[in-house]
């Protein structure tokens, strides 16, 4: 009884606040309520409190809740279909590409795949959840990163061939954190993936002929001509890709910033941004419809709002725009601004870029830089591609079609700006997120010779000549022990009926290898929908290495695409 009376007392003493915020009355009604509730009798106070509690319960139970606000998501794909219902058999009403969407809920289709209900063109429709990341600000702010441990503990998580490089960095930067990211793919498989689909390119004029691939996809051996892609670029040779994908080649005080974590920390300074933008238009002011502002101030404001390091924003803008800032994409002559060059491709680079900016409402410089930074965060940093290396070589989640730049060495050029901003402070705390492949050559791949001769790693027919160096497996620091021996030391009985077998890759057992198998393996790995049938589990092990991993769905994808 004392507990109930205590809470009734609280409700009574705060009745004006509660009624004013939960059930807003008119001034006259509020005045009457104040007079009515001025009752000295303790019992009357109890009943008044009970009355208020009853009213509150009525509000929370019977009136619509406003606490469950819709979420914001980000589409990480080009031309993602928007459908009337969850499932690929429903009608398509339009597409969305690399943009924020309002998420109203989710449903699963008959295969157990998640589809998000979004607000689109005034209606409610569905998009496939695989390509949408959810913004949950509260969850992110409450997340606490695990203790990195002492330097020696950090070092122990890396293969021995990494350690001498990391020790040397530690001598100069004792507070840097070295995070070993075990990626679920071998170095050779990752390199192979990057040779496909013109994913990594070199420049026809600034790079040597020996750096070009001789693959039939980009080189005509009969005419001696290379095909070009994205302007004056052609496919990078496999040795070039090998060099830029080997982390050990960049574990130095000069190049380590390709592994620096790019999220906003609050420790960044305007002077650091100044160092990056010196000598460019970004060191000065700009004028748009909102007045005259300073670029550095804008970059700092955008960083805090977008959660992207201002150093990364400044470095990216320098990389994307000409030094004098005279591109029609950002000079205001088109009334819209596209500082990150989103959508600026195809036969009409400027027209397409401005059309994209217009679709996003980027009619001021601030909106453009903020919108670009948010897209960068949602499209890359939030999905784990939060270093220059992972942004350009997506081994962190093995989506090789989701990479920021095609230039084989893009990450090195960007990281140079970052180095200029922060390398002088030897007491700073910077996290370096470094990939560790399941296997890698014993020694780092050397810098490929650059000259006017044809690439020596290709045969006349364009096939690749295998690398000669030895590859070694990389054991994880926390392997899960397994013991196949029965605990009672008895031999298990043979099954009475022979289990059905399926072709490697046919994870759903429907007699063919298709996208359904790719999705089945991925769902199994992510725990969304486990494969329980032993025969289908065996088939899901597409590469036959005795376990189900990302390598299997990469292999299935390659089979489907005829690679």
XYZ file of C-alpha atoms in Angstrom:
563
model
C 0.000 0.000 0.000
C 2.869 2.350 0.783
C 4.379 1.743 -2.669
C 1.083 2.509 -4.418
C 0.576 5.602 -2.298
C 4.134 6.756 -3.111
C 3.544 6.568 -6.863
C 0.124 8.193 -6.529
C 1.864 11.009 -4.674
C 4.294 11.425 -7.547
C 1.454 11.506 -10.055
C -0.427 14.007 -7.926
C 2.480 16.416 -7.467
C 3.272 16.336 -11.178
C -0.297 16.392 -12.484
C 0.095 19.706 -14.276
C 3.237 18.532 -16.104
C 1.682 15.188 -17.062
C -1.582 16.639 -18.235
C 0.162 19.427 -20.100
C 2.397 17.001 -22.035
C 0.265 13.883 -22.443
C -3.247 15.389 -22.596
C -2.778 19.079 -23.481
C -5.852 20.999 -22.152
C -7.032 24.517 -22.853
C -5.930 27.281 -20.483
C -9.376 27.441 -18.897
C -9.577 23.681 -18.402
C -6.047 23.603 -16.984
C -6.925 26.378 -14.538
C -9.993 24.441 -13.399
C -7.926 21.281 -12.992
C -5.362 23.137 -10.890
C -8.106 24.411 -8.616
C -9.784 21.028 -8.436
C -6.556 19.203 -7.553
C -5.616 21.552 -4.726
C -6.940 19.115 -2.120
C -5.170 18.901 1.234
C -6.725 15.628 2.217
C -4.242 12.739 1.767
C -6.966 10.286 0.790
C -8.280 12.660 -1.848
C -4.748 12.967 -3.201
C -4.602 9.201 -3.487
C -7.806 9.020 -5.507
C -6.744 11.945 -7.684
C -3.464 10.157 -8.384
C -5.373 6.981 -9.197
C -7.564 8.946 -11.576
C -4.513 10.357 -13.369
C -2.895 6.913 -13.535
C -6.094 5.506 -15.067
C -6.110 8.311 -17.623
C -2.485 7.626 -18.486
C -3.138 3.910 -18.906
C -6.014 4.757 -21.228
C -3.711 6.971 -23.302
C -0.961 4.356 -23.602
C -3.284 1.415 -24.276
C -5.990 2.827 -26.506
C -4.460 5.781 -28.320
C -2.003 5.298 -31.194
C 1.611 5.276 -30.087
C 3.904 7.995 -31.435
C 7.047 6.462 -29.920
C 7.616 3.982 -32.709
C 9.062 6.333 -35.304
C 9.961 5.067 -38.747
C 13.602 4.242 -39.411
C 15.933 5.582 -42.042
C 17.741 3.148 -44.301
C 20.251 3.480 -47.101
C 20.092 1.661 -50.444
C 23.524 0.268 -51.314
C 22.792 -0.611 -54.939
C 22.205 0.793 -58.391
C 18.608 0.595 -59.681
C 17.214 -1.571 -56.876
C 13.685 -2.631 -57.827
C 10.798 -1.245 -55.782
C 7.963 -3.804 -55.763
C 4.312 -3.880 -54.763
C 4.790 -6.921 -52.501
C 7.697 -8.755 -50.838
C 9.033 -11.161 -53.459
C 10.545 -11.161 -56.928
C 7.265 -12.250 -58.498
C 5.492 -9.008 -57.632
C 5.223 -5.986 -59.920
C 7.990 -3.388 -60.159
C 6.850 0.207 -59.671
C 10.257 1.885 -59.960
C 13.879 1.802 -58.811
C 16.085 3.509 -56.210
C 19.853 3.959 -56.305
C 22.298 4.824 -53.510
C 19.971 6.955 -51.420
C 18.228 7.178 -48.064
C 14.746 5.707 -47.748
C 12.136 5.752 -44.981
C 11.557 2.230 -43.670
C 8.079 1.477 -42.350
C 8.573 -2.188 -41.451
C 9.646 -5.496 -42.952
C 8.250 -8.823 -44.124
C 9.728 -12.133 -45.224
C 8.992 -13.895 -48.488
C 8.403 -17.635 -48.937
C 12.173 -18.263 -48.935
C 12.647 -16.456 -45.633
C 14.351 -13.433 -47.228
C 13.741 -10.033 -45.638
C 12.014 -7.277 -47.630
C 11.748 -3.746 -46.242
C 8.561 -1.758 -46.621
C 9.504 1.781 -47.677
C 7.742 5.042 -48.396
C 8.013 5.631 -52.149
C 6.210 8.169 -54.351
C 3.483 8.625 -51.750
C 2.827 4.894 -51.331
C 4.163 1.904 -49.398
C 6.249 -0.588 -51.365
C 9.012 -3.173 -50.847
C 12.735 -3.502 -51.597
C 14.996 -6.506 -51.093
C 16.638 -6.200 -47.668
C 20.036 -7.515 -48.755
C 20.840 -4.144 -50.300
C 19.552 -1.900 -47.520
C 21.397 -0.885 -44.354
C 19.428 0.435 -41.379
C 20.399 3.608 -39.557
C 19.967 2.990 -35.834
C 21.495 6.019 -34.162
C 20.768 4.916 -30.602
C 22.293 1.500 -31.135
C 25.410 3.021 -32.676
C 25.844 5.557 -29.894
C 25.434 2.913 -27.217
C 27.796 0.428 -28.871
C 31.043 -0.011 -26.950
C 34.078 -1.199 -28.868
C 35.995 -4.147 -27.439
C 39.287 -3.505 -25.667
C 42.054 -3.733 -28.224
C 44.472 -5.059 -25.610
C 48.160 -4.245 -25.274
C 50.337 -3.816 -28.333
C 51.808 -7.297 -27.900
C 48.295 -8.750 -27.697
C 47.325 -6.896 -30.860
C 50.486 -8.070 -32.609
C 49.846 -11.701 -31.694
C 46.692 -11.703 -33.805
C 48.651 -11.127 -37.017
C 50.572 -13.664 -39.151
C 54.321 -13.657 -38.554
C 55.002 -12.064 -41.956
C 53.127 -8.904 -40.846
C 54.802 -8.439 -37.479
C 58.124 -6.786 -38.349
C 56.300 -4.081 -40.330
C 53.847 -3.414 -37.501
C 56.604 -3.233 -34.895
C 58.388 -0.563 -36.905
C 55.232 1.552 -37.089
C 54.666 1.087 -33.349
C 58.109 2.494 -32.605
C 57.118 5.806 -34.191
C 53.438 5.795 -33.208
C 53.143 4.029 -29.826
C 49.421 4.761 -29.389
C 48.222 3.435 -32.726
C 45.847 0.466 -32.513
C 46.430 -2.427 -34.910
C 43.244 -4.376 -35.619
C 43.586 -7.732 -37.396
C 40.563 -8.236 -39.644
C 40.288 -11.899 -40.612
C 38.565 -11.889 -44.003
C 36.913 -15.053 -45.264
C 38.808 -15.354 -48.546
C 42.308 -16.243 -49.658
C 44.637 -13.668 -51.148
C 44.711 -15.496 -54.509
C 40.913 -15.731 -54.685
C 40.559 -12.048 -53.819
C 43.051 -11.070 -56.520
C 41.183 -13.216 -59.033
C 37.883 -11.502 -58.185
C 39.441 -8.092 -58.796
C 40.638 -9.133 -62.273
C 37.025 -9.666 -63.387
C 34.536 -7.184 -64.798
C 37.046 -4.333 -65.317
C 37.080 -3.769 -61.561
C 40.666 -2.498 -61.394
C 42.140 -0.216 -64.021
C 45.366 1.624 -64.914
C 45.713 4.765 -67.003
C 46.662 4.467 -70.676
C 48.860 7.563 -70.556
C 50.314 7.952 -67.082
C 51.007 4.255 -66.397
C 53.489 2.007 -68.205
C 52.395 -0.494 -70.849
C 53.737 -3.310 -68.687
C 51.045 -2.513 -66.109
C 48.224 -3.339 -68.501
C 46.421 -6.654 -68.600
C 46.655 -8.825 -71.716
C 43.357 -10.540 -71.003
C 41.200 -10.965 -74.148
C 38.561 -8.851 -72.365
C 40.738 -5.753 -72.710
C 43.499 -6.537 -75.232
C 43.279 -7.528 -78.884
C 46.426 -9.533 -79.549
C 45.878 -9.409 -83.318
C 45.775 -5.629 -83.559
C 47.889 -4.879 -80.483
C 45.192 -2.525 -79.192
C 43.680 -2.209 -75.722
C 40.011 -1.554 -75.070
C 39.404 1.358 -72.698
C 36.860 1.775 -69.912
C 35.747 4.835 -67.918
C 37.696 7.135 -70.208
C 41.399 6.562 -70.802
C 41.669 3.496 -68.557
C 42.167 -0.201 -69.239
C 42.368 -3.337 -67.085
C 45.253 -3.522 -64.597
C 47.664 -6.441 -64.937
C 47.337 -9.207 -62.378
C 50.768 -8.385 -60.899
C 49.624 -4.785 -60.300
C 46.543 -6.008 -58.466
C 48.637 -8.491 -56.471
C 50.907 -5.688 -55.328
C 48.129 -3.342 -54.224
C 46.151 -6.100 -52.459
C 49.054 -7.301 -50.301
C 48.704 -5.393 -46.984
C 52.363 -5.870 -46.118
C 53.395 -3.572 -48.982
C 51.683 -0.685 -47.213
C 52.516 -1.330 -43.567
C 54.911 1.604 -43.363
C 54.764 5.079 -41.831
C 54.312 6.432 -45.346
C 51.462 4.266 -46.614
C 49.746 2.847 -43.492
C 46.915 5.373 -43.689
C 45.153 3.300 -46.336
C 44.137 1.190 -43.294
C 43.115 4.117 -41.049
C 39.551 3.984 -39.747
C 37.541 6.794 -41.303
C 34.665 7.399 -38.887
C 34.411 10.737 -37.088
C 36.059 10.762 -33.649
C 35.801 14.422 -32.605
C 39.554 14.631 -32.124
C 40.101 15.989 -35.640
C 41.138 19.643 -35.911
C 40.630 22.511 -38.339
C 44.397 22.807 -38.672
C 44.497 19.186 -39.843
C 41.875 19.942 -42.496
C 43.838 23.073 -43.430
C 46.910 20.924 -44.109
C 44.904 18.773 -46.524
C 43.234 21.598 -48.464
C 46.199 23.992 -48.712
C 46.845 25.018 -52.291
C 43.298 24.247 -53.447
C 39.992 26.088 -53.705
C 38.911 24.350 -50.482
C 41.252 26.603 -48.487
C 39.043 29.612 -49.216
C 35.415 30.743 -49.138
C 32.423 30.056 -51.345
C 29.211 31.895 -52.114
C 25.845 30.319 -52.897
C 22.192 31.219 -52.346
C 22.669 31.091 -48.565
C 25.539 33.608 -48.478
C 29.312 33.427 -48.150
C 30.895 30.659 -46.082
C 34.256 29.034 -45.421
C 34.929 25.585 -46.874
C 36.884 24.350 -43.831
C 34.084 25.395 -41.445
C 31.579 23.607 -43.674
C 33.692 20.437 -43.756
C 33.954 20.414 -39.938
C 30.174 20.864 -39.567
C 29.435 18.152 -42.111
C 31.830 15.741 -40.385
C 30.020 16.006 -37.055
C 26.636 15.468 -38.710
C 27.608 12.698 -41.143
C 30.010 10.798 -38.801
C 32.735 10.829 -41.446
C 36.179 12.129 -40.481
C 36.683 15.695 -41.782
C 40.113 14.593 -42.980
C 38.508 11.957 -45.161
C 35.912 14.417 -46.481
C 38.613 16.954 -47.340
C 40.865 14.315 -48.925
C 37.983 12.931 -50.992
C 36.962 16.375 -52.244
C 40.539 17.090 -53.276
C 40.662 13.781 -55.094
C 37.300 14.272 -56.825
C 37.561 17.937 -57.851
C 40.155 19.974 -59.804
C 42.518 22.097 -57.715
C 40.869 25.380 -58.682
C 37.308 24.142 -58.201
C 36.211 25.204 -61.675
C 34.188 22.096 -62.538
C 30.626 22.864 -63.708
C 29.548 20.175 -61.243
C 30.390 22.489 -58.333
C 30.779 26.066 -59.647
C 27.063 26.860 -59.269
C 26.494 27.570 -62.962
C 23.965 24.707 -63.112
C 22.185 25.803 -59.879
C 22.967 22.402 -58.312
C 26.160 21.032 -56.776
C 27.748 17.579 -56.854
C 30.998 17.692 -54.883
C 31.405 13.909 -54.681
C 30.656 13.365 -58.399
C 27.865 10.887 -57.675
C 26.257 9.708 -60.914
C 28.756 11.726 -62.973
C 29.484 9.083 -65.591
C 28.465 7.937 -69.060
C 28.545 9.942 -72.267
C 27.305 13.125 -70.523
C 29.328 13.273 -67.302
C 28.271 16.789 -66.283
C 24.643 16.386 -67.304
C 24.258 13.087 -65.461
C 26.039 14.433 -62.389
C 23.856 17.524 -62.228
C 20.728 15.432 -62.776
C 21.741 13.288 -59.797
C 22.354 16.387 -57.646
C 18.962 17.778 -58.655
C 17.249 14.509 -57.717
C 18.830 14.801 -54.261
C 17.930 18.483 -53.830
C 21.566 19.593 -53.559
C 20.968 23.250 -54.420
C 23.562 24.587 -51.955
C 27.198 23.727 -51.306
C 26.452 22.584 -47.766
C 23.652 20.255 -48.886
C 25.913 18.718 -51.529
C 28.858 18.078 -49.230
C 26.590 16.827 -46.421
C 24.559 14.636 -48.767
C 27.697 13.201 -50.308
C 29.272 12.531 -46.906
C 26.112 10.809 -45.636
C 25.965 8.677 -48.755
C 29.630 7.838 -48.236
C 28.972 6.841 -44.624
C 25.863 4.786 -45.343
C 27.220 3.262 -48.518
C 30.703 2.362 -47.298
C 31.672 3.088 -43.697
C 28.559 1.588 -42.149
C 28.951 -1.669 -44.072
C 32.528 -2.115 -42.818
C 34.283 -0.427 -45.741
C 35.642 2.201 -43.366
C 39.226 2.395 -44.639
C 40.609 3.460 -47.998
C 41.696 -0.133 -48.587
C 38.279 -1.708 -47.901
C 36.541 1.037 -49.851
C 38.491 0.166 -53.010
C 39.142 -3.544 -52.352
C 36.020 -4.915 -50.721
C 37.394 -8.032 -49.055
C 35.637 -7.148 -45.804
C 32.208 -8.346 -46.978
C 33.166 -9.839 -50.364
C 30.855 -7.688 -52.465
C 33.398 -6.906 -55.182
C 30.883 -4.954 -57.239
C 30.495 -2.465 -54.397
C 33.789 -0.564 -54.545
C 34.378 3.166 -54.632
C 36.993 3.535 -57.364
C 38.324 1.453 -60.235
C 41.856 2.872 -60.138
C 44.172 0.129 -58.853
C 46.090 2.639 -56.701
C 43.300 5.070 -55.765
C 43.571 4.266 -52.050
C 47.238 5.274 -51.935
C 46.598 8.721 -53.407
C 43.756 9.404 -50.976
C 45.754 8.194 -47.974
C 48.554 10.626 -48.811
C 46.238 13.539 -47.943
C 45.331 11.838 -44.684
C 49.009 11.293 -43.850
C 49.714 14.998 -44.344
C 47.000 15.857 -41.821
C 47.823 13.551 -38.926
C 51.284 12.000 -39.258
C 53.042 14.846 -37.392
C 51.323 13.913 -34.110
C 53.233 10.851 -32.884
C 51.095 10.583 -29.733
C 47.773 10.425 -31.556
C 45.423 7.443 -31.292
C 44.567 6.058 -34.718
C 43.054 2.648 -35.456
C 44.524 0.751 -38.401
C 42.166 -1.990 -39.633
C 44.355 -4.435 -41.538
C 43.045 -7.393 -43.583
C 44.344 -10.911 -42.901
C 43.554 -13.407 -45.674
C 42.931 -17.109 -45.091
C 46.169 -17.713 -46.993
C 48.833 -15.446 -48.482
C 52.277 -15.772 -50.145
C 55.161 -16.158 -47.708
C 56.760 -12.968 -48.973
C 55.038 -9.747 -50.111
C 54.461 -9.214 -53.793
C 57.048 -6.765 -55.096
C 56.362 -3.530 -56.965
C 55.631 -4.520 -60.582
C 58.187 -3.343 -63.115
C 56.855 -0.419 -65.131
C 58.107 -0.010 -68.700
C 57.002 0.039 -72.337
C 57.034 -3.750 -72.772
C 54.084 -6.146 -72.593
C 53.184 -7.529 -69.179
C 55.339 -10.633 -68.525
C 52.666 -12.389 -66.424
C 50.556 -13.308 -69.471
C 50.864 -15.921 -72.182
C 50.262 -15.021 -75.826
C 46.654 -16.178 -75.564
C 46.036 -13.808 -72.638
C 46.049 -16.498 -69.946
C 47.821 -15.736 -66.682
C 51.209 -17.248 -65.810
C 50.996 -18.539 -62.236
C 53.000 -16.842 -59.509
C 55.999 -18.859 -58.307
C 56.071 -17.847 -54.636
C 54.782 -20.247 -51.955
C 51.418 -19.588 -50.322
C 50.872 -20.340 -46.632
C 47.649 -20.717 -44.656
C 46.778 -18.207 -41.974
C 45.384 -19.766 -38.763
C 43.020 -17.546 -36.817
C 43.958 -16.560 -33.299
C 40.773 -18.109 -31.878
C 40.194 -21.397 -33.759
C 37.217 -23.461 -32.636
C 38.437 -26.918 -31.616
C 36.571 -29.883 -33.017
C 36.721 -33.542 -32.012
C 35.211 -35.978 -34.497
C 35.741 -38.972 -32.194
C 32.590 -40.238 -30.383
C 32.815 -39.647 -26.617
C 32.076 -43.310 -25.850
C 34.895 -44.493 -28.172
C 32.391 -46.539 -30.134
C 32.142 -46.592 -33.897
C 28.872 -45.054 -35.078
C 26.484 -47.353 -36.907
C 26.306 -47.118 -40.675
C 23.064 -45.537 -41.845
C 20.579 -48.037 -43.172
C 19.810 -45.943 -46.252
C 22.278 -44.035 -48.329
C 21.825 -40.275 -48.120
C 20.901 -38.436 -51.297
C 23.733 -36.484 -52.890
C 23.573 -33.190 -54.778
C 25.964 -31.469 -57.142
C 28.463 -29.151 -55.461
C 26.801 -25.738 -55.252
C 23.220 -27.023 -55.379
C 22.572 -25.910 -51.811
C 18.771 -26.090 -52.006
C 18.721 -29.471 -53.774
C 16.516 -28.445 -56.681
C 18.796 -30.052 -59.263
C 20.339 -26.857 -60.630
C 22.748 -24.141 -59.522
C 21.109 -20.733 -59.459
C 20.822 -17.517 -57.456
C 18.657 -19.417 -54.971
C 21.706 -21.473 -53.995
C 23.811 -18.338 -53.576
C 21.163 -16.860 -51.255
C 20.800 -20.162 -49.338
C 24.527 -20.333 -48.570
C 24.704 -16.679 -47.588
C 21.690 -17.017 -45.262
C 23.270 -20.116 -43.689
C 26.532 -18.263 -42.991
C 24.729 -15.227 -41.567
C 22.429 -17.402 -39.430
C 19.262 -16.101 -41.082
C 18.153 -19.528 -42.318
C 20.315 -22.527 -41.520
C 20.607 -25.482 -43.904
C 19.689 -28.542 -41.806
C 19.704 -31.335 -44.411
C 23.132 -33.051 -44.378
C 23.142 -33.674 -48.142
C 22.359 -30.051 -48.879
C 25.023 -28.984 -46.389
C 27.564 -31.069 -48.301
C 26.448 -29.447 -51.566
C 26.665 -25.984 -49.993
C 30.395 -26.616 -49.523
C 30.853 -25.603 -53.159
C 34.641 -25.443 -53.102
C 35.028 -28.713 -51.169
C 37.259 -27.353 -48.386
C 35.221 -29.036 -45.640
C 33.460 -25.927 -44.361
C 30.796 -23.489 -45.474
C 32.165 -19.980 -45.847
C 32.040 -16.907 -48.065
C 34.304 -18.737 -50.494
C 31.403 -21.066 -51.294
C 28.916 -18.392 -52.279
C 31.640 -16.600 -54.259
C 32.227 -19.864 -56.142
C 28.485 -20.353 -56.726
C 28.227 -16.810 -58.026
C 31.089 -17.470 -60.430
C 29.433 -20.692 -61.661
C 26.162 -18.853 -62.299
C 27.970 -16.108 -64.206
C 29.938 -18.652 -66.248
C 33.332 -17.639 -64.937
